[in-house]
CSV table of C-alpha atoms and ligand atoms in Angstrom, one decimal:
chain,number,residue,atom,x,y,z
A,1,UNK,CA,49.6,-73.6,-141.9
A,2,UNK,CA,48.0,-71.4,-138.8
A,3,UNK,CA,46.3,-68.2,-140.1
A,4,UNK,CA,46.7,-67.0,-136.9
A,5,UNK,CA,48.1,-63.7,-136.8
A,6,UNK,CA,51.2,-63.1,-134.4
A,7,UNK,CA,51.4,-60.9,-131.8
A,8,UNK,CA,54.6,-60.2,-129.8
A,9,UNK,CA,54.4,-59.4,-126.5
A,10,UNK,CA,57.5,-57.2,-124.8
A,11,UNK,CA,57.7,-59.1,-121.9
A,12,UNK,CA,59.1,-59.0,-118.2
A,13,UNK,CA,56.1,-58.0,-116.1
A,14,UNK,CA,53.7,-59.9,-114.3
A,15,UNK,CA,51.2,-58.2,-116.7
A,16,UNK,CA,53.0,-59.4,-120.0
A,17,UNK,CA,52.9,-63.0,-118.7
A,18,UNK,CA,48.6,-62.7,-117.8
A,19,UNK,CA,48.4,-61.2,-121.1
A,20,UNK,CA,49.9,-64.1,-122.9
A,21,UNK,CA,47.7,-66.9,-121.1
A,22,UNK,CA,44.9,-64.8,-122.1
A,23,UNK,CA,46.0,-64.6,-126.1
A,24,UNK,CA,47.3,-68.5,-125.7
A,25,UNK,CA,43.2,-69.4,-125.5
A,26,UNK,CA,42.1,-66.6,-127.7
A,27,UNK,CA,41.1,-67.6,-131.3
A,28,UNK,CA,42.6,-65.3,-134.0
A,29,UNK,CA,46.2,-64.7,-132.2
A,30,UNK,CA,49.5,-66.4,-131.4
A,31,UNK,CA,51.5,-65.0,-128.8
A,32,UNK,CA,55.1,-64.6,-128.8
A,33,UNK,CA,56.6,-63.3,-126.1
A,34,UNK,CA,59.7,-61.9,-125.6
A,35,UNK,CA,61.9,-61.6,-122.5
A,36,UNK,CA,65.2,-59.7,-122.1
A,37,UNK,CA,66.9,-62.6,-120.4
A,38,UNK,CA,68.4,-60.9,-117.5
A,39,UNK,CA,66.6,-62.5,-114.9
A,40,UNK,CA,68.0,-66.5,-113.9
A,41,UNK,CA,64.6,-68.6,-113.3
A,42,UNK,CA,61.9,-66.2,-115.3
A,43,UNK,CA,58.2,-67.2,-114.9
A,44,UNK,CA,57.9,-68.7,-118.4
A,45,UNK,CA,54.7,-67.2,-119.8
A,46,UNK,CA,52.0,-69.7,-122.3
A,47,UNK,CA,52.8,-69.5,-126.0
A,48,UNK,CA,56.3,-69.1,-127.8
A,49,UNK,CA,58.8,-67.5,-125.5
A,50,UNK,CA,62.3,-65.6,-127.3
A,51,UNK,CA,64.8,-64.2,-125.2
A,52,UNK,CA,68.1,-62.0,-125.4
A,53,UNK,CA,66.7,-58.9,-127.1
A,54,UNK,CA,67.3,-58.1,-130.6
A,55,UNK,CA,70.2,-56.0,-131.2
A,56,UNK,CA,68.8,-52.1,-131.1
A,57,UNK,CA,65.7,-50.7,-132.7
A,58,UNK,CA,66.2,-51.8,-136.3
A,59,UNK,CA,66.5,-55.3,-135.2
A,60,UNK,CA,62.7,-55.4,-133.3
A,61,UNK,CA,62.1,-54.2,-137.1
A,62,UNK,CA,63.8,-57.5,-138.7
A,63,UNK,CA,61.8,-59.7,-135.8
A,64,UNK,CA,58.5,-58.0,-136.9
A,65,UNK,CA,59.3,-58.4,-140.7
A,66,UNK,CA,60.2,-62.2,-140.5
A,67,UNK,CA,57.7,-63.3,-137.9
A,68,UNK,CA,54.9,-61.7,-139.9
A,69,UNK,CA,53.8,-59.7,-136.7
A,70,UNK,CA,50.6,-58.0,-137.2
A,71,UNK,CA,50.4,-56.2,-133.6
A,72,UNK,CA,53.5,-55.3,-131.3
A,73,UNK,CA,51.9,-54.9,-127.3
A,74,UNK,CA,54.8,-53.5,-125.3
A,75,UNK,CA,54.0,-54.6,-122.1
A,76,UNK,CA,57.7,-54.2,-120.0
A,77,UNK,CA,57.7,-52.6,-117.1
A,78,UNK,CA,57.5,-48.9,-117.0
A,79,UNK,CA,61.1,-48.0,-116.1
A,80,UNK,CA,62.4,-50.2,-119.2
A,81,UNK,CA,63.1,-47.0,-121.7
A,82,UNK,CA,64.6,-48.5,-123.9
A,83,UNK,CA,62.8,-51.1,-125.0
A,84,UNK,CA,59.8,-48.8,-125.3
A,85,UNK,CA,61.0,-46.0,-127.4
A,86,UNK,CA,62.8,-49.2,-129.8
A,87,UNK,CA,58.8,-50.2,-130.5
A,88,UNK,CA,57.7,-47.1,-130.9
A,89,UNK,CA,60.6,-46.5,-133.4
A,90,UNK,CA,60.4,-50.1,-135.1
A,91,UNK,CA,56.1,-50.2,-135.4
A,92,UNK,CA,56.1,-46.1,-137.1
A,93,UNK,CA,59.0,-47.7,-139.5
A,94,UNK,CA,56.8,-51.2,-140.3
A,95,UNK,CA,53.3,-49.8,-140.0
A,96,UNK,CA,53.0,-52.6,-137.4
A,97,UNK,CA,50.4,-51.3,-134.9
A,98,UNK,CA,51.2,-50.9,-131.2
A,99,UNK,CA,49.2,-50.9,-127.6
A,100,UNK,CA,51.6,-50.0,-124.6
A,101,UNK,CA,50.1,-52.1,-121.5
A,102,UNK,CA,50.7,-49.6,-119.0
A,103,UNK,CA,50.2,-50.1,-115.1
A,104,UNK,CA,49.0,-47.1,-113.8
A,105,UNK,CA,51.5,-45.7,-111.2
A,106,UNK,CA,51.0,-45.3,-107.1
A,107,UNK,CA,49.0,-41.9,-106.5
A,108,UNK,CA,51.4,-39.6,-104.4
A,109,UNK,CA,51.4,-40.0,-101.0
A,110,UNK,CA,51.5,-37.3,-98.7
A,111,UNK,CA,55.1,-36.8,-97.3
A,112,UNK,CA,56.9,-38.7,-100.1
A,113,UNK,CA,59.9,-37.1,-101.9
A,114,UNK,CA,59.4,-37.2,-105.1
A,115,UNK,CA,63.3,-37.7,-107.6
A,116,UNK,CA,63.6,-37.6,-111.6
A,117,UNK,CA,65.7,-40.4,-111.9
A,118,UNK,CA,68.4,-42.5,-109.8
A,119,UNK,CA,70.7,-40.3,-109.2
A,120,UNK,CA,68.6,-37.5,-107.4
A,121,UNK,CA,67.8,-40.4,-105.2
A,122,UNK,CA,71.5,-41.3,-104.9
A,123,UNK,CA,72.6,-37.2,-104.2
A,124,UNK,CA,69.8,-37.1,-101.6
A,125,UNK,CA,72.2,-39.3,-99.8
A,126,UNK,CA,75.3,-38.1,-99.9
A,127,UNK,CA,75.5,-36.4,-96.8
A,128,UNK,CA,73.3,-38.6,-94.4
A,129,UNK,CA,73.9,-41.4,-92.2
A,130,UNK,CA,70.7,-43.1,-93.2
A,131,UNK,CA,69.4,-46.8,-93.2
A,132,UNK,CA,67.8,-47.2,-96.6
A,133,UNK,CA,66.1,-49.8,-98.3
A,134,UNK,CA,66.9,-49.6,-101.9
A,135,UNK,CA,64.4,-51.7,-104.0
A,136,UNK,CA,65.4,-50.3,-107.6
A,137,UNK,CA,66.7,-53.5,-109.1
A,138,UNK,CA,70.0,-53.9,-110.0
A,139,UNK,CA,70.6,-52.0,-113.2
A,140,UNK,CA,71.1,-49.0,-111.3
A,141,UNK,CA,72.8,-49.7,-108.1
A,142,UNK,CA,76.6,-47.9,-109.2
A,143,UNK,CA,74.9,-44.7,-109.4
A,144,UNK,CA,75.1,-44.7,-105.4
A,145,UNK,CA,78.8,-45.1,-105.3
A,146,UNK,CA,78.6,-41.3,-104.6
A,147,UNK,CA,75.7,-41.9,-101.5
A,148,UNK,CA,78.1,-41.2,-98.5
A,149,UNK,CA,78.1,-43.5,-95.2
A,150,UNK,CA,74.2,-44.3,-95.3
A,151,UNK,CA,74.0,-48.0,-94.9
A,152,UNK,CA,72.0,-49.8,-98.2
A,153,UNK,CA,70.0,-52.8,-97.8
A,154,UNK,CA,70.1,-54.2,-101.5
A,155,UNK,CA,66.7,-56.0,-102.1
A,156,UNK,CA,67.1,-57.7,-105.9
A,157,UNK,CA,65.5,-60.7,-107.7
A,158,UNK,CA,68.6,-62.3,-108.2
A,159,UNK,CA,72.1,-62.1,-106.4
A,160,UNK,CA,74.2,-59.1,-107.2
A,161,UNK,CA,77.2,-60.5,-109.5
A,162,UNK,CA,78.6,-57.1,-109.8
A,163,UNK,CA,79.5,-55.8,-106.6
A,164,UNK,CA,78.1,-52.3,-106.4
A,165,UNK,CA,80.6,-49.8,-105.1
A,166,UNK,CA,78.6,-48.7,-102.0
A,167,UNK,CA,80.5,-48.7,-98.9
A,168,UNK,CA,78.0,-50.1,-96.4
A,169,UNK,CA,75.4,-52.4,-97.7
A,170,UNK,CA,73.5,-55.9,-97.3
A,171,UNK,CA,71.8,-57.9,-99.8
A,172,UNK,CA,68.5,-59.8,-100.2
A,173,UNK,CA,67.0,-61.2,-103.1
A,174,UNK,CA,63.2,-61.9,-103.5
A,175,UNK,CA,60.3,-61.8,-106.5
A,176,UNK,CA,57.5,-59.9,-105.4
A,177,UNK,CA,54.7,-59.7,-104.3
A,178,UNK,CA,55.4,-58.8,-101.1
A,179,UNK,CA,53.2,-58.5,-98.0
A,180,UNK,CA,53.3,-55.9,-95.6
A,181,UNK,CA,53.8,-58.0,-92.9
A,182,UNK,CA,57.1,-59.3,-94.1
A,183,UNK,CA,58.0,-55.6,-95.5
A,184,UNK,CA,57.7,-54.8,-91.8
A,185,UNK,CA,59.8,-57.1,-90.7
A,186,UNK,CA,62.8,-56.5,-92.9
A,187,UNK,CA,62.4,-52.6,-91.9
A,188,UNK,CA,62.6,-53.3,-88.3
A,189,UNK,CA,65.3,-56.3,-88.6
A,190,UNK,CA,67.7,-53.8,-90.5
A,191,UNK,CA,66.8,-50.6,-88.4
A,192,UNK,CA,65.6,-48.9,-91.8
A,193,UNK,CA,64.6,-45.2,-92.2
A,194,UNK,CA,64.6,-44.6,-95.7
A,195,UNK,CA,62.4,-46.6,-98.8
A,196,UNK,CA,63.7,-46.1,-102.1
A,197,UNK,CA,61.8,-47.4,-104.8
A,198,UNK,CA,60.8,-46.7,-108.5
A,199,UNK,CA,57.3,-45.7,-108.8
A,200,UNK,CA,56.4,-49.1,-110.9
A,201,UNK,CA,52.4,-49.1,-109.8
A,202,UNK,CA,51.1,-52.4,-109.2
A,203,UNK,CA,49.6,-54.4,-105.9
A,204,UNK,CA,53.0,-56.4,-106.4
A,205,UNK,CA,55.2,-54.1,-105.3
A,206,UNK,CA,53.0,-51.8,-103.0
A,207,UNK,CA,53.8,-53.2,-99.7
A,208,UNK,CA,56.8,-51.6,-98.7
A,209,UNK,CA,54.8,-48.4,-99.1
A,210,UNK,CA,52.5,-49.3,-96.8
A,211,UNK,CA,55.0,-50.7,-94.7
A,212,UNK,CA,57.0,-47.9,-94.4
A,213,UNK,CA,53.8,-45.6,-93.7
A,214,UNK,CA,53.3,-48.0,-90.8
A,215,UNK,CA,56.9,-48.4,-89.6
A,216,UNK,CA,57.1,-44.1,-90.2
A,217,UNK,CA,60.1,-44.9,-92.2
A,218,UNK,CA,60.8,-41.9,-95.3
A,219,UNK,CA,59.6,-42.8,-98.9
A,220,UNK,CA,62.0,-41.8,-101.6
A,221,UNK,CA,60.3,-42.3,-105.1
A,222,UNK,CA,61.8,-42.1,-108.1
A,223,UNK,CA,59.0,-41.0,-111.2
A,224,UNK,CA,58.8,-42.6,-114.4
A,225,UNK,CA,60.7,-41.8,-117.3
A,226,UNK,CA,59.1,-39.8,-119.9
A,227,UNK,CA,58.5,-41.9,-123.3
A,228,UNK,CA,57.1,-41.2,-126.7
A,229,UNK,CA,53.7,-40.8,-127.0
A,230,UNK,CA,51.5,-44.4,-128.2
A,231,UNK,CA,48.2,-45.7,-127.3
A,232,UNK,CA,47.7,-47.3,-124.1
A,233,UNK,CA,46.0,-49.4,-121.6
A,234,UNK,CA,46.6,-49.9,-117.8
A,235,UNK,CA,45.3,-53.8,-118.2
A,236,UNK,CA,45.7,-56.9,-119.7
A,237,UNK,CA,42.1,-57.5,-120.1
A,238,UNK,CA,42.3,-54.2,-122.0
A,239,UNK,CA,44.9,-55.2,-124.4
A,240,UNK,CA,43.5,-57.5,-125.5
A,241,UNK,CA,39.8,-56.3,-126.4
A,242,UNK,CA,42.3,-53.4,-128.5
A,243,UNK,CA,43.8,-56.9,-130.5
A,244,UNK,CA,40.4,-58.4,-130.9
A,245,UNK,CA,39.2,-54.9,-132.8
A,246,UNK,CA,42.5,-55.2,-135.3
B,301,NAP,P1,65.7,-51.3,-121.2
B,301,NAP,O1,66.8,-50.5,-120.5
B,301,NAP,O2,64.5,-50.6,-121.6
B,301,NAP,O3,66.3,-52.1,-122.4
B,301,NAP,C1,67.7,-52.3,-122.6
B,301,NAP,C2,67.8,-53.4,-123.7
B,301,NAP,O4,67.4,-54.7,-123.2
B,301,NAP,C3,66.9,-53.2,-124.9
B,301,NAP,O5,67.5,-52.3,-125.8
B,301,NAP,C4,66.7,-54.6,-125.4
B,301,NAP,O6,67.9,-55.0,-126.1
B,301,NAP,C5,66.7,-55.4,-124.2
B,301,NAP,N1,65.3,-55.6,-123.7
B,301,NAP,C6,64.6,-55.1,-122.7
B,301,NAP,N2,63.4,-55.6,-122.6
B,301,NAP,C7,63.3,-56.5,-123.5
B,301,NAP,C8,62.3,-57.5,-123.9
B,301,NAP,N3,61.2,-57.5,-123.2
B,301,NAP,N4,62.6,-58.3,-124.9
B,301,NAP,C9,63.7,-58.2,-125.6
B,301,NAP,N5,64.7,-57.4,-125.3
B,301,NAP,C10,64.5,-56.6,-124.3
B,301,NAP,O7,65.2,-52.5,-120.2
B,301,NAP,P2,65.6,-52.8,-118.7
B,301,NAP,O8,65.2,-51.7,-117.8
B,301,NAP,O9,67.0,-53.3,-118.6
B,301,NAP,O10,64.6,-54.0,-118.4
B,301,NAP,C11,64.9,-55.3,-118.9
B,301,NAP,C12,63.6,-56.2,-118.7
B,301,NAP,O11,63.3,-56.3,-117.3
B,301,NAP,C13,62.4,-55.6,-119.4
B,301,NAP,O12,61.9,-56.6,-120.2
B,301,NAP,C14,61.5,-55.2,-118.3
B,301,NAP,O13,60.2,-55.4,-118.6
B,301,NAP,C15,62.0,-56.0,-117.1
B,301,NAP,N6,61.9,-55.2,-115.9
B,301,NAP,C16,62.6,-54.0,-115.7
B,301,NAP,C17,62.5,-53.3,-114.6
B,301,NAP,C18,63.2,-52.0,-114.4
B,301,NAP,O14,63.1,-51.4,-113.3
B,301,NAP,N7,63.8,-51.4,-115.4
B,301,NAP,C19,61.8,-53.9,-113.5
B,301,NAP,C20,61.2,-55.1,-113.6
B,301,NAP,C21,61.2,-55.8,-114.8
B,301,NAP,P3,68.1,-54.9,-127.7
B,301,NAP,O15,68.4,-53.4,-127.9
B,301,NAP,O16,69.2,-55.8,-128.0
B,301,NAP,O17,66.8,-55.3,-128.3
């Protein structure tokens, strides 16, 4: 039998997967990643790969117990709450310890407005006539039901199974990362004068930003959500020098 101790990786980010190619060659460690499951044709990352959550916090505590974890990285992406807070809740209860692989976010640019969450981006709407392109996933797309007669072009990685219930919109799907170039050209195709995006950090996802800058479109950003406190990195490199010291 391996004496390999296991790691599980909270996955779903381009960072999650790097991480896991690094561990897969890494003496010591076995990866295990695992995905939520919402997403149709995932990039697959090296190493075991579990998918479909776990049922709530205390079940992340019954997959560290019977996998025999001995380190939990939580490397989702930044706006997946949930999933955070469960770790920190499951690794204080086991004693397993944890390293949150944090992407740092954009700076600020000058002339952005700043939201909490997606509804202040959605009430920002509601009485404009704007052409916005809404970049926040799907998860969150009913919160603009209330947004008014703005058009919304719907960018997601998938199709949209569940019609939102936004009176004017289009959709296209596409995985990042995205050039500018081709940022630009969906702006001026669709006529668009608004950006709304999460502030996820990353090269990935960074140019619409500049895009819009360019195309002197509005930038609508909605800020992270707050989550416990834990020891972090910002990369993958990082997280794993913190697993080689365990
Ligand atoms: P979330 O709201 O934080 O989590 C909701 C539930 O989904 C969790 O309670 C958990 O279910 C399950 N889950 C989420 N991430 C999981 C993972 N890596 N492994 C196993 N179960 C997971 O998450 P979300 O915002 O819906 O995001 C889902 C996934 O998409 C995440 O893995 C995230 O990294 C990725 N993602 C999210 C965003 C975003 O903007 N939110 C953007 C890009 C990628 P149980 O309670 O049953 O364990």
């Amino acid at each position: 039998m391996s004496d390999e101790g296991v790691v599980l990786i909270l996955g779903g980010t381009g960072e999650a997967f790097e991480l896991a190619a690094m561990i897969d060659v890494s003496p010591g460690w076995r990866g295990v990643t695992s995905m939520a499951g919402r997403t149709r044709r995932p990039r697959l990352p090296e190493g075991e790969v579990i998918s479909g959550g776990f049922g709530g916090p205390e079940g992340l505590e019954r997959c560290l117990a019977e996998r025999g974890a001995r380190a939990m990285i939580d490397a989702t992406h930044p706006f997946a709450a949930q999933i955070s807070r469960n770790a920190v809740w499951a690794c204080t209860k086991t004693g397993v310890p944890l390293l949150r692989l944090d992407r740092p976010p954009w700076p600020v640019r000058p002339g952005w407005r700043l939201v909490s969450d997606v509804g202040e981006a959605a009430r920002f709407f509601r009485r404009r006539e704007e052409r916005v392109f809404l970049t926040i996933g799907k998860k969150d797309l009913g919160e603009f039901e209330i947004a008014g007669d703005s058009f919304f072009l719907i960018r997601t990685v998938d199709p949209v199974e569940n019609f939102p219930p936004i009176k004017n919109h289009d959709f296209i799907t596409g995985r990042g990362p995205f050039s500018v170039e081709g940022e630009l050209q969906i702006i001026r195709e669709y006529g668009i004068t608004w950006l709304v995006t999460k502030n996820s950090g990353g090269e990935a996802g960074s140019g619409k930003l500049t895009a819009a800058e360019q195309a002197g479109v509005g930038v609508c950003v909605i800020e992270r959500p707050k989550l416990p406190e834990c020891e972090s990195v910002e990369t993958p490199a990082e997280a794993l020098r913190w697993l080689c010291k365990l």
